[in-house]
Amino acid sequence: IASDYNRRNATTSGMVSAIPTVIMDLRHQRGTALGINKQDRSLVVLDRFSLMSYHKIIIAETGSGKTVSEAIETIRGLLRGWQYVWFDPQNTLMPQLIGLTGGEIIDLGPNAGAIINPMDWGATEKKDRSLPEKVIFLTALIQLMAERPINASEKSRLARAIRNCYEDNPGRIPILQDLVAIMSGEGLGKLAEELERFIDPHIYGTMFNGQTNVALGNRHVSFNLRDLDEAQLRPIRIFQALRSEERRVGKECRSRWSPYH
């Protein structure tokens, strides 16, 4: 019996621990399997959220599986309680994925009827504290609409016009045409003329000139960009959507990590 015990002291677990190039067991709860190690046939798993910078860029040829791999990661992330925002230039996979996960597709095209009021405060914003941020956002947005830089004098007058616009409409959220009307009285007649096309109902309708009619709080949102003109409308609409989502996510993160909560 003693001789048999001595012959079996090198068990499988003991032998594996002596070979550092072999992974005995895979216990990763997070991460993405990138492939197989050619030296020992073990899985190569990367958890990018454990890195200092977890941003990711996928570069591959058409048909290589970029969208499908991201869809799989999205489903796994949603099961863990994460939030996802897609900016989809083609709207190919999103209808099926959104339907599977209970998300929402917001079509930003000119004929879709989706309105994101640039003057909207948002559901959780406090007006007295958010006015400086709102001035910065509207100034950048108006520069995109005017397709030119705004000088220092115009920025000062525009900030005053934005403040007056909110003060003149205490009982409701103003829309873009309210701001354009005040801009002329602040010496911004040229800039107001450059924004006229965005409030003209015969050009863009209520796309930029109406109250927000889309829900931006879904944990899985896809913005459809397929029908947007790349040179003009796409930068403006993407900037609006990015700002609204950044504002919502930022407020959730601040409330979650604030020492006062």
Coordinates of C-alpha atoms in Angstrom, one line a residue:
I1 CA 0.0 0.0 0.0
A2 CA 2.8 2.4 0.8
S3 CA 4.5 1.6 -2.5
D4 CA 1.3 2.4 -4.4
Y5 CA 0.9 5.7 -2.5
N6 CA 4.4 6.8 -3.5
R7 CA 3.8 6.0 -7.1
R8 CA 0.7 8.3 -7.2
N9 CA 2.1 11.4 -5.5
A10 CA 2.3 13.3 -8.8
T11 CA -1.4 14.0 -9.4
T12 CA -2.8 15.9 -12.3
S13 CA -3.2 19.1 -10.3
G14 CA 0.3 18.8 -9.0
M15 CA 1.8 18.4 -12.5
V16 CA -0.2 21.3 -13.9
S17 CA 1.0 23.6 -11.1
A18 CA 4.6 22.8 -12.1
I19 CA 4.0 23.9 -15.7
P20 CA 3.6 27.7 -15.7
T21 CA 2.4 28.0 -19.3
V22 CA -0.8 26.0 -18.8
I23 CA -4.0 27.5 -17.4
M24 CA -5.6 24.8 -15.2
D25 CA -9.0 26.4 -14.8
L26 CA -10.7 29.5 -16.3
R27 CA -12.5 31.5 -13.6
H28 CA -12.9 34.9 -15.3
Q29 CA -16.3 36.4 -14.5
R30 CA -15.7 39.4 -16.8
G31 CA -13.8 40.0 -19.9
T32 CA -13.8 39.0 -23.6
A33 CA -12.2 35.9 -25.1
L34 CA -9.8 37.3 -27.8
G35 CA -8.6 33.9 -29.0
I36 CA -6.4 30.9 -28.2
N37 CA -2.7 31.1 -27.2
K38 CA -0.8 29.2 -29.9
Q39 CA 1.9 28.0 -27.4
D40 CA -0.4 26.2 -24.8
R41 CA -3.8 26.3 -26.5
S42 CA -5.2 28.3 -23.5
L43 CA -7.8 31.1 -23.9
V44 CA -6.6 34.7 -24.1
V45 CA -9.1 36.7 -22.0
L46 CA -9.1 40.5 -21.6
D47 CA -11.1 42.5 -19.1
R48 CA -10.7 46.0 -20.5
F49 CA -12.6 47.5 -17.6
S50 CA -9.7 46.6 -15.3
L51 CA -7.3 48.7 -17.3
M52 CA -6.5 52.4 -16.7
S53 CA -8.2 53.3 -20.0
Y54 CA -10.9 50.9 -21.1
H55 CA -11.8 52.6 -24.4
K56 CA -11.9 50.3 -27.4
I57 CA -11.5 50.7 -31.2
I58 CA -12.3 47.8 -33.5
I59 CA -10.6 47.9 -36.9
A60 CA -11.4 45.0 -39.3
E61 CA -12.5 44.3 -42.8
T62 CA -16.2 44.1 -43.8
G63 CA -17.9 40.9 -42.8
S64 CA -15.3 40.0 -40.2
G65 CA -17.8 40.1 -37.3
K66 CA -17.3 43.5 -35.7
T67 CA -21.0 44.3 -35.2
V68 CA -21.9 40.8 -34.1
S69 CA -19.1 40.7 -31.5
E70 CA -20.3 44.1 -30.1
A71 CA -23.9 42.9 -30.0
I72 CA -22.8 39.8 -27.9
E73 CA -20.8 42.1 -25.6
T74 CA -23.8 44.4 -25.3
I75 CA -26.2 41.6 -24.3
R76 CA -23.7 40.3 -21.7
G77 CA -23.3 43.9 -20.3
L78 CA -27.0 44.4 -20.1
L79 CA -27.3 41.2 -18.1
R80 CA -24.8 42.8 -15.7
G81 CA -26.8 46.0 -15.4
W82 CA -24.7 48.2 -17.7
Q83 CA -26.1 50.9 -19.9
Y84 CA -25.4 51.1 -23.7
V85 CA -25.8 53.9 -26.2
W86 CA -25.3 53.1 -29.9
F87 CA -24.8 55.6 -32.7
D88 CA -25.7 53.4 -35.7
P89 CA -24.9 54.8 -39.2
Q90 CA -26.7 52.0 -41.1
N91 CA -29.4 50.7 -38.7
T92 CA -28.7 47.1 -39.8
L93 CA -28.5 44.9 -36.6
M94 CA -30.1 47.3 -34.2
P95 CA -33.9 46.5 -34.8
Q96 CA -33.3 42.9 -33.9
L97 CA -30.9 43.6 -31.0
I98 CA -33.2 46.4 -29.5
G99 CA -36.2 44.1 -29.8
L100 CA -34.4 41.4 -27.9
T101 CA -33.2 43.6 -25.1
G102 CA -36.2 45.9 -24.7
G103 CA -34.3 49.0 -25.8
E104 CA -35.3 51.9 -27.9
I105 CA -34.3 53.2 -31.4
I106 CA -34.4 56.9 -31.8
D107 CA -34.3 57.8 -35.5
L108 CA -32.6 61.2 -35.9
G109 CA -33.5 61.5 -39.6
P110 CA -35.3 64.6 -41.0
N111 CA -38.5 62.7 -41.6
A112 CA -38.6 60.6 -38.5
G113 CA -40.3 63.3 -36.3
A114 CA -37.8 62.9 -33.3
I115 CA -37.4 66.2 -31.5
I116 CA -34.7 67.0 -29.0
N117 CA -35.3 70.5 -27.8
P118 CA -31.9 72.2 -27.4
M119 CA -33.4 74.5 -24.8
D120 CA -34.6 71.6 -22.6
W121 CA -33.3 71.5 -19.1
G122 CA -33.7 67.8 -18.7
A123 CA -35.7 66.0 -16.0
T124 CA -33.2 66.3 -13.1
E125 CA -31.4 69.6 -13.9
K126 CA -31.6 72.6 -11.5
K127 CA -31.9 75.7 -13.6
D128 CA -30.0 78.0 -11.3
R129 CA -27.0 75.7 -11.2
S130 CA -27.1 74.5 -14.8
L131 CA -27.3 77.8 -16.7
P132 CA -23.5 78.1 -17.3
E133 CA -23.4 74.6 -18.7
K134 CA -26.4 75.4 -20.8
V135 CA -24.8 78.5 -22.2
I136 CA -21.7 76.5 -23.2
F137 CA -23.7 73.8 -24.9
L138 CA -26.0 76.2 -26.8
T139 CA -23.0 78.3 -27.9
A140 CA -21.3 75.3 -29.3
L141 CA -24.5 74.0 -30.9
I142 CA -25.2 77.4 -32.6
Q143 CA -21.7 77.5 -33.9
L144 CA -22.4 74.2 -35.6
M145 CA -25.7 75.5 -37.0
A146 CA -24.1 78.7 -38.3
E147 CA -21.2 76.7 -39.7
R148 CA -18.7 79.4 -38.5
P149 CA -16.8 80.4 -35.4
I150 CA -18.5 82.9 -33.0
N151 CA -16.3 85.7 -31.8
A152 CA -16.0 86.9 -28.2
S153 CA -18.5 89.7 -28.6
E154 CA -21.1 87.4 -30.1
K155 CA -20.5 84.9 -27.3
S156 CA -21.1 87.5 -24.6
R157 CA -24.3 88.8 -26.3
L158 CA -25.5 85.2 -26.9
A159 CA -25.0 84.3 -23.2
R160 CA -27.1 87.3 -22.3
A161 CA -29.8 86.3 -24.8
I162 CA -29.9 82.8 -23.4
R163 CA -30.3 84.0 -19.9
N164 CA -33.1 86.5 -20.9
C165 CA -34.8 83.7 -22.8
Y166 CA -35.2 81.6 -19.8
E167 CA -36.2 84.5 -17.6
D168 CA -38.9 85.6 -20.1
N169 CA -40.4 82.1 -20.1
P170 CA -40.6 81.1 -16.4
G171 CA -43.7 78.9 -16.7
R172 CA -42.5 76.8 -19.6
I173 CA -39.4 75.5 -21.4
P174 CA -38.6 77.8 -24.3
I175 CA -37.8 76.5 -27.8
L176 CA -35.3 77.7 -30.4
Q177 CA -37.5 80.3 -32.0
D178 CA -37.9 82.0 -28.6
L179 CA -34.1 82.4 -28.4
V180 CA -33.8 83.6 -32.0
A181 CA -36.4 86.3 -31.4
I182 CA -34.4 87.6 -28.4
M183 CA -31.0 87.4 -30.2
S184 CA -32.0 90.2 -32.7
G185 CA -32.6 92.6 -29.7
E186 CA -29.1 91.8 -28.4
G187 CA -27.4 92.9 -31.5
L188 CA -27.1 89.4 -33.0
G189 CA -29.2 90.0 -36.1
K190 CA -26.8 88.3 -38.5
L191 CA -26.5 85.2 -36.3
A192 CA -30.3 85.1 -35.9
E193 CA -30.7 85.1 -39.7
E194 CA -28.3 82.2 -39.9
L195 CA -30.5 80.2 -37.6
E196 CA -33.8 81.0 -39.4
R197 CA -33.7 77.8 -41.5
F198 CA -33.7 75.7 -38.3
I199 CA -37.0 77.2 -37.1
D200 CA -38.6 77.4 -40.5
P201 CA -41.4 74.8 -40.5
H202 CA -41.1 74.4 -44.3
I203 CA -37.4 73.3 -44.1
Y204 CA -36.7 71.3 -41.0
G205 CA -40.2 71.3 -39.4
T206 CA -40.0 70.9 -35.7
M207 CA -36.8 68.9 -35.6
F208 CA -34.9 71.7 -33.7
N209 CA -37.9 73.9 -32.9
G210 CA -40.2 72.0 -30.6
Q211 CA -40.5 70.3 -27.2
T212 CA -38.6 67.0 -26.7
N213 CA -40.8 64.0 -27.7
V214 CA -38.4 61.1 -27.3
A215 CA -37.5 59.2 -24.1
L216 CA -33.7 59.5 -23.5
G217 CA -33.6 57.5 -20.2
N218 CA -33.6 53.9 -21.6
R219 CA -30.7 51.8 -20.5
H220 CA -30.2 50.6 -24.1
V221 CA -30.6 53.3 -26.7
S222 CA -29.6 53.3 -30.4
F223 CA -29.5 56.5 -32.4
N224 CA -30.2 55.8 -36.0
L225 CA -28.1 58.1 -38.2
R226 CA -28.8 56.5 -41.6
D227 CA -30.9 59.3 -43.2
L228 CA -28.8 62.2 -41.9
D229 CA -26.8 64.4 -44.3
E230 CA -23.2 63.9 -43.3
A231 CA -22.0 67.4 -44.1
Q232 CA -24.7 69.3 -42.3
L233 CA -27.3 67.6 -40.2
R234 CA -25.3 64.6 -38.9
P235 CA -22.8 66.7 -36.8
I236 CA -25.6 68.7 -35.2
R237 CA -27.8 65.8 -34.3
I238 CA -25.0 63.7 -33.0
F239 CA -23.8 66.6 -30.8
Q240 CA -27.4 66.9 -29.4
A241 CA -27.7 63.2 -28.7
L242 CA -24.2 63.0 -27.2
R243 CA -24.9 66.0 -24.9
S244 CA -28.2 64.6 -23.7
E245 CA -26.7 61.2 -22.9
E246 CA -23.5 62.6 -21.4
R247 CA -25.6 64.8 -19.1
R248 CA -27.8 61.9 -18.0
V249 CA -24.9 59.5 -17.4
G250 CA -22.8 62.2 -15.7
K251 CA -25.6 63.0 -13.2
E252 CA -26.1 59.3 -12.4
C253 CA -22.3 58.9 -11.8
R254 CA -22.1 62.0 -9.6
S255 CA -25.1 61.0 -7.5
R256 CA -23.7 57.5 -7.1
W257 CA -20.2 58.5 -6.1
S258 CA -21.1 61.7 -4.2
P259 CA -20.0 61.7 -0.5
Y260 CA -23.3 63.2 0.4
H261 CA -25.4 60.2 -0.9

